[in-house]
PDB file of C-alpha atoms in Angstrom:
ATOM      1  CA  UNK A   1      65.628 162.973 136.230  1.00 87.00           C
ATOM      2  CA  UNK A   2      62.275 161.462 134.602  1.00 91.00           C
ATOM      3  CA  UNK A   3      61.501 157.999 135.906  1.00 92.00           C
ATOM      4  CA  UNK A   4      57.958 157.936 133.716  1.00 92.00           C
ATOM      5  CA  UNK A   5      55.339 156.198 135.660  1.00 93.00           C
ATOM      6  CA  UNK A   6      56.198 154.533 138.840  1.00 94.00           C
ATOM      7  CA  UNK A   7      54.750 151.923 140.783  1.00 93.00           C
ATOM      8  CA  UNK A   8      55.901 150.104 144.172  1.00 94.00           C
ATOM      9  CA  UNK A   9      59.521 151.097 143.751  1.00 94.00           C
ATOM     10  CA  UNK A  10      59.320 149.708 140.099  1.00 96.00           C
ATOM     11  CA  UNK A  11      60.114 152.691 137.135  1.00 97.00           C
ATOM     12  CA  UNK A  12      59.002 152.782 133.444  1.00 96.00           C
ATOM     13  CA  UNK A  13      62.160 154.141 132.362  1.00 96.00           C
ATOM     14  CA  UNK A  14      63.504 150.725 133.630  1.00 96.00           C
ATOM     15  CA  UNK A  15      60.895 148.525 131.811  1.00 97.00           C
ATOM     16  CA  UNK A  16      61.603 150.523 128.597  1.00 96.00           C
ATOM     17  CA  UNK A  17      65.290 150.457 128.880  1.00 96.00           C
ATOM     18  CA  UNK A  18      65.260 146.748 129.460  1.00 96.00           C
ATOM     19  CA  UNK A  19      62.538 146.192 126.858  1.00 98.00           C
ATOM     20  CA  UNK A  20      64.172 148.163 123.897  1.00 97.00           C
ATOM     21  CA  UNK A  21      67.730 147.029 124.513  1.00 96.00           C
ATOM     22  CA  UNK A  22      66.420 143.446 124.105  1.00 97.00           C
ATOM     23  CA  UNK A  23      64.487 144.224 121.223  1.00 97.00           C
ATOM     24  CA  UNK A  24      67.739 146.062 119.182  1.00 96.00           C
ATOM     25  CA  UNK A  25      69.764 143.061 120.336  1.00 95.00           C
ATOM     26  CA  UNK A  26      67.735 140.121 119.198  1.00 96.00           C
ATOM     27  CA  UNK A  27      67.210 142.468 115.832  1.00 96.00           C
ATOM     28  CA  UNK A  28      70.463 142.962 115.264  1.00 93.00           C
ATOM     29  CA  UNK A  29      71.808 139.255 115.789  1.00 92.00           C
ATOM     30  CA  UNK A  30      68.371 137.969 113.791  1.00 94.00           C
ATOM     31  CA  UNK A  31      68.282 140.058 110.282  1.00 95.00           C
ATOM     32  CA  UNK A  32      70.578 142.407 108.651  1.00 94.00           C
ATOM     33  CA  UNK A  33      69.666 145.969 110.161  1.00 95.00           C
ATOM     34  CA  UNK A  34      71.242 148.523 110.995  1.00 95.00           C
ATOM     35  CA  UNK A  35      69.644 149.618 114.811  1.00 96.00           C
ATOM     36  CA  UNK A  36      70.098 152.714 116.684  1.00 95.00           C
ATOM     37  CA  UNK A  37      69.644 153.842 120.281  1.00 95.00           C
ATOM     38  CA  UNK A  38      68.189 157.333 121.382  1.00 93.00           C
ATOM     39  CA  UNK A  39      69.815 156.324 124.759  1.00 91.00           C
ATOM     40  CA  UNK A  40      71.528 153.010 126.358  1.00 91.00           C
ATOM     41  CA  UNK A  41      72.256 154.001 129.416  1.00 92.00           C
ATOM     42  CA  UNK A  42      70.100 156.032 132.572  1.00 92.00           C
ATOM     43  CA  UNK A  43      70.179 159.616 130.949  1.00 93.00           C
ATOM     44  CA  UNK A  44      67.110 162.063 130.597  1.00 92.00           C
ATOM     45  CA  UNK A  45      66.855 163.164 126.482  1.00 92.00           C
ATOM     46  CA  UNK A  46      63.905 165.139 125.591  1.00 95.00           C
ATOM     47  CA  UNK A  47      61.141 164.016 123.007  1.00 96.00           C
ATOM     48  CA  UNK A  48      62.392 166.204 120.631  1.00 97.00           C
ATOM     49  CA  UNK A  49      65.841 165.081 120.561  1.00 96.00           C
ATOM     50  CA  UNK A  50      64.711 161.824 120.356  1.00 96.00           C
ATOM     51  CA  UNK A  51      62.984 162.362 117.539  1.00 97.00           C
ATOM     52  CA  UNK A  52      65.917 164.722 116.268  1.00 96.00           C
ATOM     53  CA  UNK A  53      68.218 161.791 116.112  1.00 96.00           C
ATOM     54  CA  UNK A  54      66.338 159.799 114.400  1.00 96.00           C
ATOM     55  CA  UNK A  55      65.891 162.052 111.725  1.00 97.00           C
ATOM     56  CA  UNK A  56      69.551 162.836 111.330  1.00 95.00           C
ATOM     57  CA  UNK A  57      70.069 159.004 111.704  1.00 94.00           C
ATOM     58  CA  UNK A  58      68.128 158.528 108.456  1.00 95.00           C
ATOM     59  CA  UNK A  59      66.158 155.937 109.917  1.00 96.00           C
ATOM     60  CA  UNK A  60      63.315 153.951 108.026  1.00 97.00           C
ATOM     61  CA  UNK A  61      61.327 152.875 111.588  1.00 98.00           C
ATOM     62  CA  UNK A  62      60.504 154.925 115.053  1.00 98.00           C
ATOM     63  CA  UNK A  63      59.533 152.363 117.483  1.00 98.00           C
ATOM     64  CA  UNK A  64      58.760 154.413 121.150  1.00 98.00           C
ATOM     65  CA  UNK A  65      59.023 152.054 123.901  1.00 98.00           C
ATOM     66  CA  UNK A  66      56.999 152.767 127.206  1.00 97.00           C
ATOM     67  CA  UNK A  67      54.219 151.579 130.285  1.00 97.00           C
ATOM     68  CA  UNK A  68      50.854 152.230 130.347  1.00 97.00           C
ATOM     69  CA  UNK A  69      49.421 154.467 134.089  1.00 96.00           C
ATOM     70  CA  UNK A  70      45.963 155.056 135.026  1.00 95.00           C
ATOM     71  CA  UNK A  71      44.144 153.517 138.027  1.00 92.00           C
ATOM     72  CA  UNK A  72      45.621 150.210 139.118  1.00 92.00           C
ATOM     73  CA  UNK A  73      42.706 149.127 137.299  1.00 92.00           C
ATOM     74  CA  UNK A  74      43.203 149.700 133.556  1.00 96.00           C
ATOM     75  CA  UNK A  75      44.757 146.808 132.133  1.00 97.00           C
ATOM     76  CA  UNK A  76      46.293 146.151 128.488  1.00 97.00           C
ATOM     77  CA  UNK A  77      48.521 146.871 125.431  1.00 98.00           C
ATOM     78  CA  UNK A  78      48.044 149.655 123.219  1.00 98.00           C
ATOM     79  CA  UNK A  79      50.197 151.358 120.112  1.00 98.00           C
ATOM     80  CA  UNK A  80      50.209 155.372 118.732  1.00 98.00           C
ATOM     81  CA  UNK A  81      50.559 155.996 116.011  1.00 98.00           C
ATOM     82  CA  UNK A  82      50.335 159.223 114.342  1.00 98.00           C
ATOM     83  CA  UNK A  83      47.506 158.096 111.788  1.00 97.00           C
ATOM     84  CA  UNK A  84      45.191 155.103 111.219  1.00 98.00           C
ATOM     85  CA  UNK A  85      46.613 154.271 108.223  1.00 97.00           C
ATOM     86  CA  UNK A  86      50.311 153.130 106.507  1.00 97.00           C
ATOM     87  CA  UNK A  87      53.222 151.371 107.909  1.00 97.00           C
ATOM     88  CA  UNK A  88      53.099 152.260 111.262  1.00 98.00           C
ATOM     89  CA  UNK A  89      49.564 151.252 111.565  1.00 98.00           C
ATOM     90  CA  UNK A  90      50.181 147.581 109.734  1.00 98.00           C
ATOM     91  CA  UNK A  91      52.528 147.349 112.370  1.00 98.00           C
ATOM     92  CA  UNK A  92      50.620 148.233 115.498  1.00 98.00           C
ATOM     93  CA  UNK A  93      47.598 146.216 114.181  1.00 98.00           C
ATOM     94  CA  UNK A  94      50.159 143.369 114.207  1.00 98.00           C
ATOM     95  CA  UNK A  95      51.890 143.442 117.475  1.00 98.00           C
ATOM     96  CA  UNK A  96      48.319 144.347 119.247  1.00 98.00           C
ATOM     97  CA  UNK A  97      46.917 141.093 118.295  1.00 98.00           C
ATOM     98  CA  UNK A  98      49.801 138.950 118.996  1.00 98.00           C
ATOM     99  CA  UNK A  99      50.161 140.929 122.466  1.00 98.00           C
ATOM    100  CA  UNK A 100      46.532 139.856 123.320  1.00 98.00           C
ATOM    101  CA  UNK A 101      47.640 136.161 122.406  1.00 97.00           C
ATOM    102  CA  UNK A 102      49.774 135.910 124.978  1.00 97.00           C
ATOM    103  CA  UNK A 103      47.745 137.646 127.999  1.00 97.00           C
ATOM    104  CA  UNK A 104      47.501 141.353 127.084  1.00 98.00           C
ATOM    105  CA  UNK A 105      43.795 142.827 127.209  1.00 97.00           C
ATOM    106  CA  UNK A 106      44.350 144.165 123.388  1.00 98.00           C
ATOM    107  CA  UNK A 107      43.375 148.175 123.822  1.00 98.00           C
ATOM    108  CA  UNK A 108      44.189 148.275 120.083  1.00 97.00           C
ATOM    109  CA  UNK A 109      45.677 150.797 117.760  1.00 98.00           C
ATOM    110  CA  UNK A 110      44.780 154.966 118.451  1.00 98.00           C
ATOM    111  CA  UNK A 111      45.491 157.853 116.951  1.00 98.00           C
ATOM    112  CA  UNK A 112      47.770 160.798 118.473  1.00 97.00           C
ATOM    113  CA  UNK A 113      48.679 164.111 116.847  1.00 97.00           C
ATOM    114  CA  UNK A 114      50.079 165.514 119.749  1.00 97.00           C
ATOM    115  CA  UNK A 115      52.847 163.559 120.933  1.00 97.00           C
ATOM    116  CA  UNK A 116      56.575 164.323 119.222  1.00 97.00           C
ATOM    117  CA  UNK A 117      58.063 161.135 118.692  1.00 97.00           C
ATOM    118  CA  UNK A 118      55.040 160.572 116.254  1.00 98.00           C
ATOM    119  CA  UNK A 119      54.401 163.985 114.779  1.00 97.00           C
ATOM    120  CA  UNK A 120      58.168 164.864 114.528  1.00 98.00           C
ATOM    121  CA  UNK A 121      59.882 162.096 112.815  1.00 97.00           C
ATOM    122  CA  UNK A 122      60.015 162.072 109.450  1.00 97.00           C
ATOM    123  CA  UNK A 123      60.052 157.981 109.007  1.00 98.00           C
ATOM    124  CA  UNK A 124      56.910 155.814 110.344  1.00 98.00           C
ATOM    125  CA  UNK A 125      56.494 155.901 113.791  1.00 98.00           C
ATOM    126  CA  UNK A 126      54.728 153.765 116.494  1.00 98.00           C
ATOM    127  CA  UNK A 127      54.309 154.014 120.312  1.00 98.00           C
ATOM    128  CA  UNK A 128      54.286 151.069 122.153  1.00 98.00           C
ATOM    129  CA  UNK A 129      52.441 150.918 125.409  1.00 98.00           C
ATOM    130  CA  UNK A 130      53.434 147.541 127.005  1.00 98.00           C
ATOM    131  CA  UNK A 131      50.676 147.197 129.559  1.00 97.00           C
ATOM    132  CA  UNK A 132      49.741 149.367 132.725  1.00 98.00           C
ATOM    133  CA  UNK A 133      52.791 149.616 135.179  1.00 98.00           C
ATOM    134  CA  UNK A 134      50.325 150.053 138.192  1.00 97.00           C
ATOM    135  CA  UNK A 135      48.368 146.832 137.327  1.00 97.00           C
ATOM    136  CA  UNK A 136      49.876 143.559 138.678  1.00 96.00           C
ATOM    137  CA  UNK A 137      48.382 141.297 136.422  1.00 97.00           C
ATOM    138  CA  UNK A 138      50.440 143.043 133.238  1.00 98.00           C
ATOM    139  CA  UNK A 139      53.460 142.939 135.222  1.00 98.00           C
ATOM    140  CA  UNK A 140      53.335 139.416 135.548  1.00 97.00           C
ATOM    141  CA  UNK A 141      52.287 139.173 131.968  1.00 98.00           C
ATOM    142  CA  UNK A 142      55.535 141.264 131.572  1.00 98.00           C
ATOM    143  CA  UNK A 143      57.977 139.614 133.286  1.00 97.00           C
ATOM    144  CA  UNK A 144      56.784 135.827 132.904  1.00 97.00           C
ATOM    145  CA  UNK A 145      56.777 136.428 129.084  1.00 97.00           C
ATOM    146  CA  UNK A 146      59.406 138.844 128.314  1.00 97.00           C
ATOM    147  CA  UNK A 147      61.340 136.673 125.580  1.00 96.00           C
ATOM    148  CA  UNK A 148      57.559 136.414 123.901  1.00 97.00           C
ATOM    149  CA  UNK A 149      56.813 140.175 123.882  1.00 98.00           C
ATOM    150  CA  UNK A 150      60.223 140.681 122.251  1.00 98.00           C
ATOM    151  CA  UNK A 151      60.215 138.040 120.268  1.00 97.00           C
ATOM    152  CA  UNK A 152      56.776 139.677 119.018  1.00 98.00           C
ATOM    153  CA  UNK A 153      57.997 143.021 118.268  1.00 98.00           C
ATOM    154  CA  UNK A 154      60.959 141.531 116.391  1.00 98.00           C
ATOM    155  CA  UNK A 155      59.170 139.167 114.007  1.00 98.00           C
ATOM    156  CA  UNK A 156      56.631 141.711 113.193  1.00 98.00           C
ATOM    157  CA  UNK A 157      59.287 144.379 112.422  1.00 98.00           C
ATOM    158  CA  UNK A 158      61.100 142.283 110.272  1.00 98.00           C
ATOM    159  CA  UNK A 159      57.839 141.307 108.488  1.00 97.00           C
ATOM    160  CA  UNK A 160      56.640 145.018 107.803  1.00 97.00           C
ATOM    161  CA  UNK A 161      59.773 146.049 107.282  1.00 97.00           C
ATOM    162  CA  UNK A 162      60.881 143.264 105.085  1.00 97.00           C
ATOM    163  CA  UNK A 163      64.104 142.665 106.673  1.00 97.00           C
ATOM    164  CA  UNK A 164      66.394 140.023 105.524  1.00 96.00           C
ATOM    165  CA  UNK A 165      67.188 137.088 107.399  1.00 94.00           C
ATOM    166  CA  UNK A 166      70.824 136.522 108.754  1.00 90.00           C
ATOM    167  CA  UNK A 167      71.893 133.145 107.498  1.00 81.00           C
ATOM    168  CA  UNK A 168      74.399 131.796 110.465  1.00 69.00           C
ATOM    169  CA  UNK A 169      76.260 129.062 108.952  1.00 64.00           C
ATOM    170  CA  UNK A 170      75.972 125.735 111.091  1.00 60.00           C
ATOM    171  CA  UNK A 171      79.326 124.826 112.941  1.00 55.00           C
ATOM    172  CA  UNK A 172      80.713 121.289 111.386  1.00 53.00           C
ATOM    173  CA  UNK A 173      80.611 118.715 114.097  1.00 55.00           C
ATOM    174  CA  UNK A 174      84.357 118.039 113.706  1.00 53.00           C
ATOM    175  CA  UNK A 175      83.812 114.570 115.947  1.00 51.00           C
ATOM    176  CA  UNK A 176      81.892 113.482 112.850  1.00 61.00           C
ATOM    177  CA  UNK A 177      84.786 113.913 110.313  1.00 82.00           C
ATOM    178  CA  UNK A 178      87.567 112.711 112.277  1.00 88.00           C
ATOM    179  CA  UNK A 179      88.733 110.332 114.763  1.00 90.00           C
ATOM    180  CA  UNK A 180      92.018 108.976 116.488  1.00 93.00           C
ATOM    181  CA  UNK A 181      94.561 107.253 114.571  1.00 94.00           C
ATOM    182  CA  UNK A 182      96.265 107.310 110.790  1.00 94.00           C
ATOM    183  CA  UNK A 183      94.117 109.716 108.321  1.00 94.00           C
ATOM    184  CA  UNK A 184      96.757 110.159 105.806  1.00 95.00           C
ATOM    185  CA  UNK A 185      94.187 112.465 103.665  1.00 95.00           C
ATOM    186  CA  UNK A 186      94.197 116.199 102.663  1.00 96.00           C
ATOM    187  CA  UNK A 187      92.381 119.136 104.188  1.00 96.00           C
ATOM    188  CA  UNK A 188      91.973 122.393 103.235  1.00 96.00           C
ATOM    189  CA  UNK A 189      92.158 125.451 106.315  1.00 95.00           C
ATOM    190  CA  UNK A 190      88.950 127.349 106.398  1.00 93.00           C
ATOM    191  CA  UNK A 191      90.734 130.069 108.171  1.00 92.00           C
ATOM    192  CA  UNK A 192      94.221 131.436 108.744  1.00 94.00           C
ATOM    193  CA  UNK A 193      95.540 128.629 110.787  1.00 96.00           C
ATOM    194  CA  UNK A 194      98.712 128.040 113.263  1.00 96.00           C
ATOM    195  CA  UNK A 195     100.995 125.015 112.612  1.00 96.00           C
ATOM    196  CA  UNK A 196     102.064 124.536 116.299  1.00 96.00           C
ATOM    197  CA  UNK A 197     105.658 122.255 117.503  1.00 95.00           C
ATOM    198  CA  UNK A 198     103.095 120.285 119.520  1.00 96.00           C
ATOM    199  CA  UNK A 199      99.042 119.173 119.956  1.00 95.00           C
ATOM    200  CA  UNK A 200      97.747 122.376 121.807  1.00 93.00           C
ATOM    201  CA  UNK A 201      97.471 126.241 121.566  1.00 91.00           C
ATOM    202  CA  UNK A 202     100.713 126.519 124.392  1.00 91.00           C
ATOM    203  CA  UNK A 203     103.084 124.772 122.058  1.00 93.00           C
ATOM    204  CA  UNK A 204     105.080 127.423 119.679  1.00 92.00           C
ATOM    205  CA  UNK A 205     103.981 128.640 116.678  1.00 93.00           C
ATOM    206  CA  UNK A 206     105.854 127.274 113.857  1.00 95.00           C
ATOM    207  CA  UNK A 207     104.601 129.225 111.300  1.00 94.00           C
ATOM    208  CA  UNK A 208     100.600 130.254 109.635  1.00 95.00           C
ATOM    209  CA  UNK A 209      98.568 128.361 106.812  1.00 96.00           C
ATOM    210  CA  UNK A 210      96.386 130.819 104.865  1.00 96.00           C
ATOM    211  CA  UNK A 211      93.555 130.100 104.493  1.00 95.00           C
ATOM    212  CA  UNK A 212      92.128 127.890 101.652  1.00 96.00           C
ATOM    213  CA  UNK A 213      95.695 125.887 101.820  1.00 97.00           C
ATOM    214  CA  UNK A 214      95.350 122.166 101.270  1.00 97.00           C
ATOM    215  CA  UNK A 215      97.964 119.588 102.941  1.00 97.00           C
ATOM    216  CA  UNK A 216      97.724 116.258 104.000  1.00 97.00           C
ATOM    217  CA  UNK A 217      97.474 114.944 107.350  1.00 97.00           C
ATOM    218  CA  UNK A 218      99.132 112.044 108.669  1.00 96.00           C
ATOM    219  CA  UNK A 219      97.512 111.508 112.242  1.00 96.00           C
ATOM    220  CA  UNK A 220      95.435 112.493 114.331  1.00 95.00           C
ATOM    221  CA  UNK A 221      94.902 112.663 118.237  1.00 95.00           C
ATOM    222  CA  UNK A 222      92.456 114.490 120.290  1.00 92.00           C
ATOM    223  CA  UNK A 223      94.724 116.352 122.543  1.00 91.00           C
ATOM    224  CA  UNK A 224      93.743 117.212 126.593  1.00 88.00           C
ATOM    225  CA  UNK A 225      92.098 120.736 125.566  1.00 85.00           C
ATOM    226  CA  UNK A 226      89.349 118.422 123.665  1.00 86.00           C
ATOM    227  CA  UNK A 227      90.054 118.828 119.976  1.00 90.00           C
ATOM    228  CA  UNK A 228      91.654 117.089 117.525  1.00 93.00           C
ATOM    229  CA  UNK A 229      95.047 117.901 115.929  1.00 96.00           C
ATOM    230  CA  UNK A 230      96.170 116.834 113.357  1.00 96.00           C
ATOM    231  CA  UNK A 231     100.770 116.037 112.447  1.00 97.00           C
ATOM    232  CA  UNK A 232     101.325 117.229 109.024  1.00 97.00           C
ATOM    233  CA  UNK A 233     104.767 117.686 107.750  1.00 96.00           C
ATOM    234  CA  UNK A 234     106.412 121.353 107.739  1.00 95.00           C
ATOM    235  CA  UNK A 235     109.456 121.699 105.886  1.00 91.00           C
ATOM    236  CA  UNK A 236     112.052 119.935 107.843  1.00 89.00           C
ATOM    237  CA  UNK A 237     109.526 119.691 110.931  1.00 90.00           C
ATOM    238  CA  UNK A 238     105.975 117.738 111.960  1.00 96.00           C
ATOM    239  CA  UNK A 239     103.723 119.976 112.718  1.00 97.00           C
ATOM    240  CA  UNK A 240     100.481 120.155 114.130  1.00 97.00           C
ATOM    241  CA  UNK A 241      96.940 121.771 113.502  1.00 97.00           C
ATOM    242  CA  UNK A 242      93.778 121.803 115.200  1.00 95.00           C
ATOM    243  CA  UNK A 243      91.327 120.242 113.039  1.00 94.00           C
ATOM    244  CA  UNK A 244      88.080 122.212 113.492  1.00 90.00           C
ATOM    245  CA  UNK A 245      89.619 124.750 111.209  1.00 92.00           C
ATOM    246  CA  UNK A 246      90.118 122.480 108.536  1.00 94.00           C
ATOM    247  CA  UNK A 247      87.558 120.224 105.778  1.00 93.00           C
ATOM    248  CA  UNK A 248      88.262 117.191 104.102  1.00 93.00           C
ATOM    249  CA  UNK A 249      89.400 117.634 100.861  1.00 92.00           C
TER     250      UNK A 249
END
C-alpha cells in the first residue's frame, strides 16, 4: 500500500527489497550470522513493527534500507543514525566513504531523533539512504554497481560487527587423484556412500559404506555420467563407488 518514493514507474520499496535481500544473502553465505527479515515479500509493516521485531528478535544490528527523494537534483548517499557517536556511527562513517568511492556524492553521516527504526530499537541502528531515486545519475550508479554497494555493506558489517568468517572447504579435484585403469589402493568414504551392481547412480544399490570406512579399490573407470567409479569387492559381489566421495588412504 506504501511504494516510498517513486520515480518514472520505478518504486523504493522495490530498490530496498532487492537491495536488503541481497545484502542478508551474501551475509549469510559469507560469515556465520544469524539474519532476519522485517519482510521478504511485497507487504506494508509499519515502522514500529519493524522495529518491534527486531527487538523481540534479540538482534545485535538494525540496518534500514531505503532511496533518497528531493528535486531530481539532489544527488548522493547518506546514513541515520540515531546519534553521532558508537557502533552505528563507525558503521555509517564506513559505508559513506566507500559509497563515495564508487560514484556516490558522499552526503555523510546525520543525526535523527525522530524516526522509529532508530529511536525504537533497542540494538544499534543505521539508516541507509542509497542515493536519490529521482536522480538518474544514482540510478545508474545503482544498478551498474549493485554487487559493489552490497558487497560494501557486507564487508563493513562484518568488520564492525566482528563477524566470523565461514571457512568453505575447497572441493578435491578428484581428476587429480585418480585416473583409468588398475589402482589396487585403499580409500576411505568421506560420506555415507552407495556401493552400486554397476558404474552409475541407475544401477541398484547393493548396500551403504559409512562414512570414514576404508576398502581397497581394484579399478577404476570414468563412467558416461563423468565421474570415476571405482570396483571394490562386496561380500560375494564387485561393487562399485563413485570416487569423489572417497580419499586416498
Amino acid at each position: 500500500s506504501d511504494s516510498g518514493a517513486v520515480f518514472k514507474g520505478r518504486k523504493e520499496k522495490d530498490d530496498n527489497m532487492r537491495l536488503g535481500s541481497a545484502v542478508g544473502k551474501k551475509l549469510s553465505a559469507d560469515y556465520v550470522v544469524d539474519v532476519k527479515y522485517t519482510r521478504t515479500t511485497d507487504i506494508f509493516e509499519k515502522p514500529s513493527k519493524k522495529a518491534k521485531d527486531a527487538n523481540v528478535f534479540g538482534a545485535d544490528l538494525f540496518v534500514s534500507f531505503h532511496r533518497n527523494s528531493y528535486n531530481q537534483k539532489a544527488k548522493g548517499f547518506e546514513a541515520l543514525v540515531y546519534k553521532l557517536s558508537g557502533l552505528a556511527y563507525d558503521l555509517a562513517k564506513l559505508i559513506c566513504k566507500d559509497m563515495a568511492e564508487i560514484g556516490f556524492s558522499n552526503r555523510g553521516v546525520k543525526k535523527r531523533t525522530d524516526l522509529t527504526v532508530l529511536k525504537a530499537t533497542t540494538m544499534p541502528a543505521v539508516l541507509l539512504e542509497t542515493g536519490f531515486i529521482d536522480n538518474a545519475a544514482d540510478n545508474k550508479i545503482f544498478d551498474d554497481k549493485f554487487d559493489q554497494i552490497v558487497a560494501i555493506i557486507v564487508k563493513r558489517i562484518a568488520e564492525v560487527m566482528k563477524l566470523k568468517k565461514k571457512v568453505i572447504p575447497k572441493p578435491v579435484e578428484v581428476a587429480s587423484i585418480f585416473k583409468n585403469g588398475d589402482y589396487n589402493n585403499k580409500v576411505e568414504t568421506t560420506a555415507n556412500l552407495n556401493v552400486r551392481s554397476g558404474r552409475g547412480t541407475e544401477f541398484d544399490i547393493l548396500g551403504t559404506l559409512p562414512k570414514g570406512t576404508v576398502v581397497k579399490v581394484l579399478y577404476i573407470l570414468k563412467a558416461k555420467d563423468g565421474y570415476f567409479w571405482g570396483s571394490i569387492d562386496y561380500g560375494k559381489n564387485v561393487g562399485f563407488i563413485r570416487l569423489d566421495y572417497v580419499k586416498p588412504v
